[in-house]
XYZ file of C-alpha atoms in Angstrom:
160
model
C 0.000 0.000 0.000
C 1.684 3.170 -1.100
C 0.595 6.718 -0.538
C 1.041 9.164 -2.862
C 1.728 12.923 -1.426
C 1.583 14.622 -5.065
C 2.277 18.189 -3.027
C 4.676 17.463 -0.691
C 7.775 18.018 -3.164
C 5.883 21.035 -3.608
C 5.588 22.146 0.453
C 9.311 20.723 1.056
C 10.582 23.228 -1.468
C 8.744 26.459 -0.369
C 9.243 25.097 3.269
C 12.967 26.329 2.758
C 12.609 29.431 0.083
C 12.032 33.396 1.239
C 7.894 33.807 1.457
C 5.791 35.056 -1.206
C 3.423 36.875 0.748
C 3.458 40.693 1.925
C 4.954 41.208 5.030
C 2.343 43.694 5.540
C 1.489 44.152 9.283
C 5.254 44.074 10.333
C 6.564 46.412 7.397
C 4.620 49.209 6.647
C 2.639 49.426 3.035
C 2.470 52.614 0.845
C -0.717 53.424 -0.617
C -1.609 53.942 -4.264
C -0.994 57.138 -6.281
C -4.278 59.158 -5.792
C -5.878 56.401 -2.795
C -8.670 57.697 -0.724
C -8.497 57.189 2.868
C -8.899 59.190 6.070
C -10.648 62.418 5.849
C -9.114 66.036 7.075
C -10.857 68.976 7.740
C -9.474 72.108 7.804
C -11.919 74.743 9.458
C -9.981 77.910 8.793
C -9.780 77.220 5.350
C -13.241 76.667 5.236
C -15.998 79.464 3.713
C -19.575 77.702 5.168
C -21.051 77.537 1.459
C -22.334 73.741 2.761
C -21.933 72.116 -0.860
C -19.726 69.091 0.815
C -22.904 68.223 2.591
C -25.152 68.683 -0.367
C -23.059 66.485 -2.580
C -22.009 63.513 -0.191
C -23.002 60.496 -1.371
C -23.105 58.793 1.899
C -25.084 61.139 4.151
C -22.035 61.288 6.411
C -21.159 64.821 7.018
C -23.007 66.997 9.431
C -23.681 70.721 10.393
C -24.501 71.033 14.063
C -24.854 74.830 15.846
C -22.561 74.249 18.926
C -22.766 78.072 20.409
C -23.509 80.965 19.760
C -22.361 85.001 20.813
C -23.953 88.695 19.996
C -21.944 88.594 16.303
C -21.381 84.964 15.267
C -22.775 81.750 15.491
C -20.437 78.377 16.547
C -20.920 75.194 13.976
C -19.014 71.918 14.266
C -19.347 70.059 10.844
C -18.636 66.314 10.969
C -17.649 63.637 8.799
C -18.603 60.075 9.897
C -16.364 57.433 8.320
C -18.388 54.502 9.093
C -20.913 55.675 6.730
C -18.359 57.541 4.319
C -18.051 56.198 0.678
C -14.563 57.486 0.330
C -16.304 58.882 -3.277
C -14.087 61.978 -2.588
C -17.070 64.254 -4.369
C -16.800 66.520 -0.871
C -13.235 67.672 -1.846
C -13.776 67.652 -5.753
C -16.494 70.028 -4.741
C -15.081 71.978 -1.933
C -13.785 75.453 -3.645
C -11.250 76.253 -0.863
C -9.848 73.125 -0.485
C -11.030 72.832 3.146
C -11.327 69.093 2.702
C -8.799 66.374 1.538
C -8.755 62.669 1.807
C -5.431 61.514 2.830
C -3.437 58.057 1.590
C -3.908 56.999 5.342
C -6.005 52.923 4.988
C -5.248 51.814 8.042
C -7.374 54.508 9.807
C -10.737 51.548 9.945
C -8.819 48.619 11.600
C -10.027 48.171 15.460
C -10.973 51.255 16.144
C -13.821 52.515 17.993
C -16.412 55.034 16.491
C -15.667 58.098 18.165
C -12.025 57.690 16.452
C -13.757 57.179 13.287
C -15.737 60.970 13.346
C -13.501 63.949 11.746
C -14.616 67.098 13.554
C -14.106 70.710 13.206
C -15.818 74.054 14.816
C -15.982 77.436 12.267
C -17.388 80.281 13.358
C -20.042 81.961 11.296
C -21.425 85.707 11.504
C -25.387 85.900 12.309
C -27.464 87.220 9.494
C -29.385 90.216 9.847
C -33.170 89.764 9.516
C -34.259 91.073 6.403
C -35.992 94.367 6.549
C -39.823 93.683 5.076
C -40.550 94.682 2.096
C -42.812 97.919 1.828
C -46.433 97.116 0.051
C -46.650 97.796 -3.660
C -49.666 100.163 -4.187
C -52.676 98.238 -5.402
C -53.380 98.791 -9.135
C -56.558 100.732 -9.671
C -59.381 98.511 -10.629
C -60.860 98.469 -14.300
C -64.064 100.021 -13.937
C -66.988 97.215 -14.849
C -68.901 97.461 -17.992
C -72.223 97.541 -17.101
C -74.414 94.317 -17.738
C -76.193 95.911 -21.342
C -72.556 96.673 -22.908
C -71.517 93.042 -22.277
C -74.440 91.582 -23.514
C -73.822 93.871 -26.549
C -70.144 92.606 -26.839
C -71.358 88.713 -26.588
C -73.740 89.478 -29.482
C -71.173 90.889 -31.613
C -68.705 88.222 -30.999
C -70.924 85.622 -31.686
C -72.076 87.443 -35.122
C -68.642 87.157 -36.193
């Protein structure tokens, strides 16, 4: 009764040779040219137009009033990555370039939620309430025909 192993010539030889695999967790791994990954705000840059939130694909970033003073009004915008698409329309969109996604992929593995929200506070000034708008005078009314001249008009039309 002989067994036949038809892989372990195979296994013996790569048992001995350098491995074929990524050393990935113990050396680190550069991203790809142009990768999306973690998200970074920059609040100063930013000029409140809200078109990041209008565009986002996921429903992920948020505008939330946080305080406010006599003059200006506190917001803290977030971006949640667990429900980010990484679709990157928020910067392609953003005009100041107040948002960029970094090359950073490792920014998802064990980590807890509140790790995984990008926040940053702007301040805004208050608007003024508009000042109403004054009444337009009413147009004069058209006087009314009386009820012999229309019946004159119908006749006429309908002789036509």
């Amino acid at each position: 009764m002989a067994f036949d192993f038809p892989f372990l010539k195979e296994a013996l030889t790569q048992l001995f040779q350098k491995s074929s695999c990524e050393e990935y967790p113990f050396k680190p791994k550069e991203a790809f040219p142009r990768f999306r990954g973690r998200i970074v705000f920059h609040p100063e840059k930013c000029i409140k137009c809200g078109m990041c939130e209008r565009v986002c694909a996921g429903g992920s970033i948020s505008n939330v009033l946080v305080g406010t003073t006599e003059e200006t009004e506190l917001y803290e915008r977030t971006f949640d990555l667990t429900s980010c698409t990484f679709c990157s329309y928020c910067a392609d969109f953003c005009s100041t370039d107040a948002i960029e996604l970094t090359p950073d992929f490792e920014h998802l593995m064990g980590t807890k939620h509140e790790e995984l929200l990008v926040k940053g506070v702007y301040e805004r000034k208050k608007r003024k309430p508009a000042a109403p708008k004054a009444a337009k005078p009413a147009a004069p009314k058209a006087e009314e025909k009386p009820a012999e001249a229309k019946e004159e008009e119908a006749e006429a039309c309908a002789n036509d």
